[in-house]
Coordinates of C-alpha atoms in Angstrom, one line a residue:
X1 CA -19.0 14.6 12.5
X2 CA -16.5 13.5 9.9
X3 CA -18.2 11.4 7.5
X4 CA -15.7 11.0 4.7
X5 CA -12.5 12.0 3.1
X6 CA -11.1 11.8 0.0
X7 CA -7.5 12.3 -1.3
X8 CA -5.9 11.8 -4.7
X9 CA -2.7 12.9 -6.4
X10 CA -1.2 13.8 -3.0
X11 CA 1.6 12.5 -0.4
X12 CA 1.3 9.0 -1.3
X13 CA -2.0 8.7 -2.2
X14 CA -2.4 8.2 -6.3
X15 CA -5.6 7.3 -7.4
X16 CA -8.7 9.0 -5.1
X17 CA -8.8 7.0 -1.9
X18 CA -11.5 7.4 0.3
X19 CA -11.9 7.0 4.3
X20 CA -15.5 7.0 6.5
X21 CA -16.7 6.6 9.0
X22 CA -20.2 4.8 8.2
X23 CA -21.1 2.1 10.0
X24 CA -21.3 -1.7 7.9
X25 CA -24.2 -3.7 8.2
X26 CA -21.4 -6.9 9.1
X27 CA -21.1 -5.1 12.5
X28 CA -23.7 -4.9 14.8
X29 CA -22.1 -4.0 18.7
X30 CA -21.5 -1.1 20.1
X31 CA -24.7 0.4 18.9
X32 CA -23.5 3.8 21.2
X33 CA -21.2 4.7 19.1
X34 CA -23.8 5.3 16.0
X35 CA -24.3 8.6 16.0
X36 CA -27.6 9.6 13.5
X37 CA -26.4 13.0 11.3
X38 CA -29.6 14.2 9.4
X39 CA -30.5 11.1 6.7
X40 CA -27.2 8.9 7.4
X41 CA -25.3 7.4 10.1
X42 CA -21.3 7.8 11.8
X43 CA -19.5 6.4 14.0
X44 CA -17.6 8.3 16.5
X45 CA -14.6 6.4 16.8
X46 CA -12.3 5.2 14.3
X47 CA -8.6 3.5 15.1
X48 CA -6.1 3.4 11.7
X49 CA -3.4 1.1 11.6
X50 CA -0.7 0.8 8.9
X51 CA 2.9 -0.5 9.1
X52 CA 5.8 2.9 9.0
X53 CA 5.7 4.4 5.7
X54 CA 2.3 3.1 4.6
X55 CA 0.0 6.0 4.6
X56 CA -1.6 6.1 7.7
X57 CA 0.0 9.5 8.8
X58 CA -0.7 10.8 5.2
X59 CA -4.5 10.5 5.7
X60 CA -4.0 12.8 8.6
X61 CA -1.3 14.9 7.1
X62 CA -4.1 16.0 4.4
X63 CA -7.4 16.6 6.9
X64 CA -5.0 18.7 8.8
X65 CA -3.9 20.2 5.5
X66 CA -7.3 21.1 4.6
X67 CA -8.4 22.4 7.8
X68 CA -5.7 24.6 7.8
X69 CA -6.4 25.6 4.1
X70 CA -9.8 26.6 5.1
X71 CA -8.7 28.5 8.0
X72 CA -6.4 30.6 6.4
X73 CA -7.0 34.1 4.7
X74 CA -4.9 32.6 1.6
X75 CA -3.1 29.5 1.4
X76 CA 0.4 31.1 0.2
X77 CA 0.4 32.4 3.5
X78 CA 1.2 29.2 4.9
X79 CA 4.3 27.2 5.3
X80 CA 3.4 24.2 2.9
X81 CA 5.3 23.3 -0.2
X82 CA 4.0 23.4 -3.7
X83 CA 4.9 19.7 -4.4
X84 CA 2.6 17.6 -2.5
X85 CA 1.8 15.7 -5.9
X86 CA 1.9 11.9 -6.0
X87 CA 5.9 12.1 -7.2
X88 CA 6.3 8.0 -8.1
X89 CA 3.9 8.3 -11.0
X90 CA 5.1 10.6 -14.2
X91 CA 1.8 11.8 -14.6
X92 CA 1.3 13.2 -10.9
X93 CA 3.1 16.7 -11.8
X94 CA 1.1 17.8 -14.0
X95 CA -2.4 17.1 -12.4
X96 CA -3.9 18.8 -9.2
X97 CA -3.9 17.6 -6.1
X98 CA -7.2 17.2 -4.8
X99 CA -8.8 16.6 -1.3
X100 CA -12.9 15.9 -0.5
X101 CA -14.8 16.3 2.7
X102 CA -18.0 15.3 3.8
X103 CA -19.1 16.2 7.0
X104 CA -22.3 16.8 9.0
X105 CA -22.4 20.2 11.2
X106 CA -25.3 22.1 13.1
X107 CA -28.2 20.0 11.0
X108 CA -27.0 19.8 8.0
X109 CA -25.0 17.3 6.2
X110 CA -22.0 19.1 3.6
X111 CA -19.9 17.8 0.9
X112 CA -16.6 20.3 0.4
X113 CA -14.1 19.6 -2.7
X114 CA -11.1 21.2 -3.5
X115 CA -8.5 20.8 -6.1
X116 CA -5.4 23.2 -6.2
X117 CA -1.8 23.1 -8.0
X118 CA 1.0 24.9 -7.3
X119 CA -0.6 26.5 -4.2
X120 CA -3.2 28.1 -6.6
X121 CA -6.9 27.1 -6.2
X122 CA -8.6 25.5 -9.8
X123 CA -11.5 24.1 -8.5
X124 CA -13.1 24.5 -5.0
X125 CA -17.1 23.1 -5.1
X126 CA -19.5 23.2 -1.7
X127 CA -22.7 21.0 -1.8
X128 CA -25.7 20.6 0.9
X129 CA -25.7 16.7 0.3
X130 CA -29.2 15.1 0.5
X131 CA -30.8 11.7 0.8
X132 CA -31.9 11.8 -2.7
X133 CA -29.8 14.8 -4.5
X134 CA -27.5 17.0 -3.3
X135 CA -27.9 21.3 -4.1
X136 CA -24.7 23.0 -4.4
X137 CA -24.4 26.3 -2.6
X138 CA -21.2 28.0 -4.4
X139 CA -19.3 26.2 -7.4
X140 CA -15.9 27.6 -8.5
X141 CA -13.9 26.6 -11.3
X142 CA -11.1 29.3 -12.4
X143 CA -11.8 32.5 -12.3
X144 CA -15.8 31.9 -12.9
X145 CA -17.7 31.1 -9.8
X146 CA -21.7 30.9 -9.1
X147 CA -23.5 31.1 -5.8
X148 CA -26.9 29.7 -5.6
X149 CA -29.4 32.7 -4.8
X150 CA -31.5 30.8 -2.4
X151 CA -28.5 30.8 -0.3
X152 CA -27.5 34.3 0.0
X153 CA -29.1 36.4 2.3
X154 CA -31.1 39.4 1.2
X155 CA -30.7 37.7 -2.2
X156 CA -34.1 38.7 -3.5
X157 CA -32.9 42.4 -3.7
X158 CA -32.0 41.7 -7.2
X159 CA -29.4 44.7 -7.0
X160 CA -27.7 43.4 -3.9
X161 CA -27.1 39.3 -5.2
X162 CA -25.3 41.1 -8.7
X163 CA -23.2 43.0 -6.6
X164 CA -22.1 40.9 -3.8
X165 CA -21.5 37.8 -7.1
X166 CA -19.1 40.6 -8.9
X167 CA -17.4 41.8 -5.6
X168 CA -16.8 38.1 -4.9
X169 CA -15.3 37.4 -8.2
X170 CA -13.0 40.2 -8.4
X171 CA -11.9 40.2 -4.5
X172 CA -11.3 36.3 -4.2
X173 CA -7.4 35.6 -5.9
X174 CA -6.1 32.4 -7.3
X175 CA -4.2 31.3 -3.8
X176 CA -7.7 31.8 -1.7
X177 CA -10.2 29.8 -0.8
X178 CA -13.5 30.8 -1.9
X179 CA -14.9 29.2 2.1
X180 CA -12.6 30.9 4.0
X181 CA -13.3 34.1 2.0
X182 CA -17.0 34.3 2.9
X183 CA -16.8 32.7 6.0
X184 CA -13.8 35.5 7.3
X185 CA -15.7 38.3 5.6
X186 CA -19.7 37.5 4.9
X187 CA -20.7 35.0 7.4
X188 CA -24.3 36.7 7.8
X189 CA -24.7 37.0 4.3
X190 CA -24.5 32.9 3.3
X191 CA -25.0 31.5 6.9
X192 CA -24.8 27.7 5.3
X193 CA -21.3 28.8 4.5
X194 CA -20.6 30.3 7.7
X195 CA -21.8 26.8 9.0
X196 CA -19.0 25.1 7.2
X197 CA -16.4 27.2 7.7
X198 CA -16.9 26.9 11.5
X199 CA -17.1 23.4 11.7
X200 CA -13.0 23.6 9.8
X201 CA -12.0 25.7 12.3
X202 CA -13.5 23.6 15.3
X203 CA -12.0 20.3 14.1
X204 CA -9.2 19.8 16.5
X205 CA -5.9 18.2 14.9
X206 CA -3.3 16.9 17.6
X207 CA 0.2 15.8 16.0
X208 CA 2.9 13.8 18.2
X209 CA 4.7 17.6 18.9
X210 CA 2.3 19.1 19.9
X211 CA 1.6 20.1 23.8
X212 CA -1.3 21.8 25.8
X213 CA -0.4 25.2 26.7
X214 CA -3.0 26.4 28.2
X215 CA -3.6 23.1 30.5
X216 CA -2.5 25.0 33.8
X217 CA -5.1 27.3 33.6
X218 CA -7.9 25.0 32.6
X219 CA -7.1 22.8 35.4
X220 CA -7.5 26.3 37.8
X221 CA -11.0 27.5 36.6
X222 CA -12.3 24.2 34.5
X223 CA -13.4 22.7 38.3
X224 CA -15.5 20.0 36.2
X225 CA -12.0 19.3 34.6
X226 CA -9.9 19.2 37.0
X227 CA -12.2 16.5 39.0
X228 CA -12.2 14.1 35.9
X229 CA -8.3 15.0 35.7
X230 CA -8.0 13.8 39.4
X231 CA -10.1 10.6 38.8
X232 CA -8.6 9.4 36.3
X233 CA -5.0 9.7 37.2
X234 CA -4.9 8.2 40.3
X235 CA -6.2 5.3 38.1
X236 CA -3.5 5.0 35.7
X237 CA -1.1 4.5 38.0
X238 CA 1.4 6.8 37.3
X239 CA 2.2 7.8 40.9
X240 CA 0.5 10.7 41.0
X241 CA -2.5 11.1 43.6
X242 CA -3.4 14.1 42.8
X243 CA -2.8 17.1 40.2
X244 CA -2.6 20.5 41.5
X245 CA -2.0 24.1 40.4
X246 CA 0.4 26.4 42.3
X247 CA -0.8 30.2 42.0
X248 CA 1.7 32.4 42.6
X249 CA 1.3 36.5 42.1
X250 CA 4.1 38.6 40.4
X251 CA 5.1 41.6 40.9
X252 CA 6.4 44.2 38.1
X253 CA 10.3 43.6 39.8
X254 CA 10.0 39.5 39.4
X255 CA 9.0 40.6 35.8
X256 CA 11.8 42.2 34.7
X257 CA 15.1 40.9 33.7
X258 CA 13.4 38.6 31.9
X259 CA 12.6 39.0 28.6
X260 CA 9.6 36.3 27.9
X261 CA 7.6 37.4 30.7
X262 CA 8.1 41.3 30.1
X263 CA 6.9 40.8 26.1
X264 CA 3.8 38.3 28.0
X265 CA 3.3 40.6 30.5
X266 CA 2.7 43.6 27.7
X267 CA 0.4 41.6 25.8
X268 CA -1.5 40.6 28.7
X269 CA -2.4 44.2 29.5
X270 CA -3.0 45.4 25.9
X271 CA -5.3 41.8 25.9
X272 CA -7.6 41.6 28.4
X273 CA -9.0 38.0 29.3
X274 CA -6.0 36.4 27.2
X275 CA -3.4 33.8 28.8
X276 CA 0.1 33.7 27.8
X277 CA 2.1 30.5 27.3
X278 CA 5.9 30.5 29.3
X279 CA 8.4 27.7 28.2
X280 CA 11.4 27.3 30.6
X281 CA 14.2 25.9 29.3
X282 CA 13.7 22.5 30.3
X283 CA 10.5 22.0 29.1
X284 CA 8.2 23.3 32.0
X285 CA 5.4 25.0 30.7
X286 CA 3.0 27.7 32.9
X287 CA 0.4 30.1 32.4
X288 CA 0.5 33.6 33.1
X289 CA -2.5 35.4 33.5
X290 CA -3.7 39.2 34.7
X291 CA -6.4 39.0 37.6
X292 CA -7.9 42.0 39.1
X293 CA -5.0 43.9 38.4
X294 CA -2.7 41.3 39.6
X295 CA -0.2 39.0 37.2
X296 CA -0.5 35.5 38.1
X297 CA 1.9 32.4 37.2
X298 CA -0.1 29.3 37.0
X299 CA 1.7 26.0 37.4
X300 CA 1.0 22.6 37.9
X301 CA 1.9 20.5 40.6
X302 CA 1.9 16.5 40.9
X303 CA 1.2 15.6 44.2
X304 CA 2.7 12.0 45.4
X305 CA 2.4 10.2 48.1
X306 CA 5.4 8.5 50.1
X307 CA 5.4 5.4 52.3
X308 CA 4.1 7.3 55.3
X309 CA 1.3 8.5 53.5
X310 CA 2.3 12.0 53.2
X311 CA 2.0 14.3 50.1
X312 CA 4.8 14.8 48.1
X313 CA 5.1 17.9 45.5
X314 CA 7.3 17.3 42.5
X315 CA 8.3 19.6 39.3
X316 CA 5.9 18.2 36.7
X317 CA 9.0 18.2 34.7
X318 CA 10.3 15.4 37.2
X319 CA 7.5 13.6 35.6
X320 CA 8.1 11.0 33.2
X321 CA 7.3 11.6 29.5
X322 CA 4.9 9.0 29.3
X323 CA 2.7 10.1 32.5
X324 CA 3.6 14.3 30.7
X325 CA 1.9 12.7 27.8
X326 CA -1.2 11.3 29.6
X327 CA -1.8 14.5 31.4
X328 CA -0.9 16.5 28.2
X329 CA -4.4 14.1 26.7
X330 CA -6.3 15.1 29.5
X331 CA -8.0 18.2 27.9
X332 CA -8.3 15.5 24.5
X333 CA -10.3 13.1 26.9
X334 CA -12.6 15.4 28.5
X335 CA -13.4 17.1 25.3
X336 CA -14.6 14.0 23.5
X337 CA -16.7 13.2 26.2
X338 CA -18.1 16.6 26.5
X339 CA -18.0 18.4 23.4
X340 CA -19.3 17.4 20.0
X341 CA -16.5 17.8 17.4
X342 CA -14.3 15.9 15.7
X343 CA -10.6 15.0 16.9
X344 CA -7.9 13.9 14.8
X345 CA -4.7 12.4 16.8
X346 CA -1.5 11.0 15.4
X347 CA 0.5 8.1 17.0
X348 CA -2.2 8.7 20.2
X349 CA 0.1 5.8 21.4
X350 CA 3.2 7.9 21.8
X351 CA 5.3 7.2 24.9
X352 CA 2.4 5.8 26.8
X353 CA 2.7 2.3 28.5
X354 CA 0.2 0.3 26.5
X355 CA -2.2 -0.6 29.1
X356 CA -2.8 3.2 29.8
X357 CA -3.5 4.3 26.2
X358 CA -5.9 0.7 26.1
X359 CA -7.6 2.2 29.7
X360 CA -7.9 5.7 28.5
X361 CA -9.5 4.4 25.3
X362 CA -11.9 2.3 26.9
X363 CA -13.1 5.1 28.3
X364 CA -14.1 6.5 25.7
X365 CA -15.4 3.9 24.1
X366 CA -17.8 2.9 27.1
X367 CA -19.1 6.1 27.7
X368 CA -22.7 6.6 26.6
X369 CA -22.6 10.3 26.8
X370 CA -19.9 11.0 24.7
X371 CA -20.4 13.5 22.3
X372 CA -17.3 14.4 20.2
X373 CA -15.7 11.9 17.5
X374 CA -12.1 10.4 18.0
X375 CA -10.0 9.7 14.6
X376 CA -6.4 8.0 15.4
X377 CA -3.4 6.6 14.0
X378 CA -1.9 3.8 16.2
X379 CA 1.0 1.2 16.1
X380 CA -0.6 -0.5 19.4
X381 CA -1.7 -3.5 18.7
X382 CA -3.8 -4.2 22.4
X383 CA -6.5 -1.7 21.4
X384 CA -7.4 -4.2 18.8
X385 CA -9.9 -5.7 21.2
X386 CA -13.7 -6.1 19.8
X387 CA -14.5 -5.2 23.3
X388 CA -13.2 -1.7 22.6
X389 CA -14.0 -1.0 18.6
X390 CA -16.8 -2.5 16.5
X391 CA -15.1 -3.9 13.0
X392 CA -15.6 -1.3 11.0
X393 CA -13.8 1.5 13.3
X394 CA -10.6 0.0 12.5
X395 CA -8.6 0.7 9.8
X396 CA -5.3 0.1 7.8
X397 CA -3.4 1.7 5.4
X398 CA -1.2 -0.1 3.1
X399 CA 0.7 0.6 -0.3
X400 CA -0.5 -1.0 -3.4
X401 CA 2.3 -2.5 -6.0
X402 CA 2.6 1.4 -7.4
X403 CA 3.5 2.0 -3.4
X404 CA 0.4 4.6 -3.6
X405 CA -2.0 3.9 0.0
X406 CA -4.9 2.6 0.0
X407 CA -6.9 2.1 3.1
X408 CA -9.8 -0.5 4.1
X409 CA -12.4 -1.5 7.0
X410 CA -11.7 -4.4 9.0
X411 CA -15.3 -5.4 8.4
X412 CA -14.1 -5.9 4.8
X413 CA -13.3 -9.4 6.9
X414 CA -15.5 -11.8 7.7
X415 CA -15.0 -11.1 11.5
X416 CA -16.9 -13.4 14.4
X417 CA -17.3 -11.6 16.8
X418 CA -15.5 -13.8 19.2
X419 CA -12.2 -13.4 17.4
X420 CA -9.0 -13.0 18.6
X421 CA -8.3 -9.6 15.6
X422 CA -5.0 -8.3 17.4
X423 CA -3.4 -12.0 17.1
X424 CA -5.0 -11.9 13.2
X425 CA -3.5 -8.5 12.7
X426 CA 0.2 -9.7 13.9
X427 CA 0.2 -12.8 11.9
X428 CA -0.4 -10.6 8.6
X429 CA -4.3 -11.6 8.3
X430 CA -5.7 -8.5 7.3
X431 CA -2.5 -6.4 6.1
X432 CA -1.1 -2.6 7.6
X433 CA 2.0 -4.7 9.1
X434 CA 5.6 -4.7 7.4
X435 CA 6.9 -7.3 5.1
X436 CA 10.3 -7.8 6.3
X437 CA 13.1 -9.9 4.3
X438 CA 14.5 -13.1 6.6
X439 CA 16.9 -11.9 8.2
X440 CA 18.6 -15.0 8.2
X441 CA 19.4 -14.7 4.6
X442 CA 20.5 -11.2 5.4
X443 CA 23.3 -12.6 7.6
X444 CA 22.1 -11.5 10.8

C-alpha cells in the first residue's frame, strides 16, 4: 500500500508537496476501504482531480518516475532528461530534485528518499518507519554510505559485514541507485531491502498509451478471468454478449514472409513459457504462443448478438475505442479486486462514456474483498459521488500564485455527508477547475 509521496523541486512542484492516502477522522463511511498496514491506516482508493495544466498528471509523472528509477540497473540508462527541476523559480537549477515514499509491503511499513541532480544520485536514504521512531536500514550521502549491521545477513561474521560495506561502496556509481543495487544483486543478503525493492517493481503504473498485450492470452488460460470479463461486459452495454478467443495453429509456411512473426517465432523457441506480442497495422493486437510443439495465434473475438438472437463475430478492431478501452481495463479491474498492490492510472476516464467508468468504479468501490489499491487522475466529474469515495479519497491539484502545485483532501472541507460535492466541485467550491477569462470581453 502506498501511504505517502513526496515531491519537491520537480515538474511543477516547488516547495516539497506531499500526497496520502491516510484516512481523516472528518470521514467516517466506507469503513471497507481502511485497510490496517502494521501501526497505521490507508485507504485503498484515492480519485485526483485538477483542472489541465495543474499538476495532477505531475504527481503521477514522478511515482512512475521513481518506480522506474528503482527498477533500473542505473538511471542513465533510461530515457529521462536531466532537467526535471522546478524551471519558474531561479533557484530550482541549482538544487536537487527530490522524491519521498512511504509505503507498507509484506509486514512492514518503509520510508524511501531520494534526491538526485543531473541524473547523478546525492542522497538516497531507506528507513523501517515505526510507531514511535523509525531505524534506518542503509543511509547514503555521496560517495559515503552505511548499512545497519542488524540488517545484513551473516552480519555477525565480522569479516564478511567489512567486506560486503567496501564492495558496496566501490561497485555502486553516481547514476545508481543504492536499492536497485542490492535488490538486483544481494537480495538474500539484506532481505528488508529485497522487500522494498519488490514492492517498486510490483507497483503497476498505467498511462493513457498504454495497452494490454498480453490480454488474449489471459482471457484463454485465466478461466476465473475471463468469467468476470464476460460478467461484466454484457453489463456495460457496449454490445458485446460475450468476449471470446479464437485459437488458431500456425504452421512454419504461414510464418514466413513475415518478418514480425519469424523474429517472434525465434524467440518463442529460444524462450520457453514466454508469449510474444503481434501489432497489425491497424491496431489489432494478438498473442502468439508455442504449445506442445505447436505455434499458436491467440485473438480475441466480440461476440454480438443481432435481432434474431443469433451470435455475431466481429474484429475487435471493429470495436469502438471507448468499449477497446474498457476491455483494455479489464486485467486493471480484476487485479484490484484480486491482488494486493498498488495501481496508479492516468486520465482512467479516457474515451469511456461516463456512466461506464462511474459503473466500473463502483465496483470497486463496493467490493468487500478487494485487495489491491487504486490511485487515479480524472477530469469526470460523476464519480464525485459520496456514495462511491469517502472525502478524503478525493483529491485536487492546483497551482499556487508561483504556478508550483499543490494538492489537498476534500475532507480539508467541512463536508455533510449528504452533499451534492460534484455540483460544489463545478461551481469552483473546493478549487482543481480552470479559471477562465469572460469570454464576452474576449469578443466571442
Amino acid at each position: 500500500m502506498l501511504l505517502r509521496f513526496i515531491a519537491e523541486n520537480i515538474l511543477s512542484f516547488k516547495d516539497a508537496v506531499e500526497f496520502n492516502t491516510f484516512p481523516s477522522s472528518r470521514s467516517h463511511s466506507h469503513d471497507w476501504h481502511k485497510v490496517q498496514c502494521d501501526y497505521v491506516t490507508a485507504l485503498r482508493m484515492t480519485a485526483i482531480y485538477g483542472a489541465n495544466g495543474a499538476g495532477k498528471s505531475n504527481l503521477l509523472k514522478c511515482i512512475a518516475l521513481l518506480r522506474k528509477m528503482v527498477a533500473s540497473e542505473k538511471i542513465g540508462d533510461l530515457s529521462i532528461r536531466d532537467d526535471l527541476y522546478f524551471k519558474l523559480d531561479t533557484g530550482g537549477k541549482d538544487s536537487p530534485s527530490e522524491l519521498a515514499i512511504e509505503f507498507f509491503a509484506n509486514g512492514y511499513v518503509f520510508y524511501y528518499h531520494l534526491a538526485f541532480q543531473n541524473l547523478r544520485i546525492q542522497d538516497e536514504e531507506l528507513y523501517l518507519s515505526g510507531k514511535k521512531s523509525d531505524t534506518i536500514i542503509f543511509s547514503r550521502k555521496g560517495e559515503a554510505l552505511e548499512i545497519r549491521p542488524e540488517f545484513i545477513e551473516a552480519a555477525g561474521n565480522v569479516n564478511f559485514f567489512a567486506g560486503f560495506t567496501e564492495t558496496a561502496k566501490r561497485m555502486i556509481r553516481p547514476d545508481m541507485l543504492a536499492i536497485s543495487f542490492f535488490g538486483n544483486y544481494y537480495p538474500n543478503e539484506i532481505p528488508l531491502v529485497r522487500e522494498a525493492f519488490n514492492w517498486f517493481r510490483n507497483m503497476q503504473v498505467v498511462v493513457p498509451s498504454m495497452s494490454t498485450g498480453l490480454l488474449p492470452h489471459t482471457l484463454d488460460v485465466d478461466k476465473e478471468f475471463a468469467s468476470l470479463v464476460n460478467q461484466i461486459l454484457p453489463e456495460l452495454k457496449t454490445g458485446i454478449t460475450k468476449l471470446d478467443v479464437k485459437r488458431e495453429i500456425l504452421s512454419e509456411d504461414d510464418i514466413k514472409g513475415d518478418s514480425q512473426w519469424i523474429k517472434a517465432a525465434a524467440f518463442l523457441k529460444n524462450n520457453p513459457g514466454t508469449i510474444r506480442t503481434l501489432r497489425s497495422d491497424n491496431g489489432d493486437v494478438s498473442n502468439l504462443v508455442l504449445e506442445n510443439g505447436d505455434f499458436i495465434l491467440k485473438k480475441m473475438q466480440p461476440i454480438h448478438t443481432d435481432s434474431n438472437g443469433k451470435e455475431v463475430e466481429l474484429d475487435f478492431i471493429e470495436e469502438s475505442d471507448g468499449t477497446r478501452r474498457i476491455i483494455e481495463y479489464m486485467p486493471l479491474l480484476y487485479s484490484v479486486l484480486k491482488h494486493d498492490k498498488v495501481f496508479v492510472v492516468d486520465e482512467i476516464e479516457r474515451s469511456i462514456h461516463p456512466i461506464m467508468i462511474k459503473n466500473i468504479i463502483s465496483k470497486i468501490s463496493a467490493s468487500l474483498e478487494a485487495k489491491g489499491q487504486l490511485i487515479f487522475t480524472t477530469h469526470e466529474s460523476c464519480l464525485l459521488d459520496q456514495t462511491i469515495f469517502r472525502p478524503d479519497e478525493i483529491w485536487f491539484a492546483q497551482k499556487d500564485v508561483c504556478q508550483s502545485t499543490r494538492l489537498y483532501p476534500l475532507s480539508d472541507y467541512n463536508i455533510h455527508k449528504t452533499a451534492n460535492i460534484e455540483n460544489g466541485y463545478l461551481n469552483g467550491r473546493y478549487g482543481g477547475i480552470p479559471f477562465l477569462s469572460n469570454l464576452a470581453d474576449l469578443k466571442w
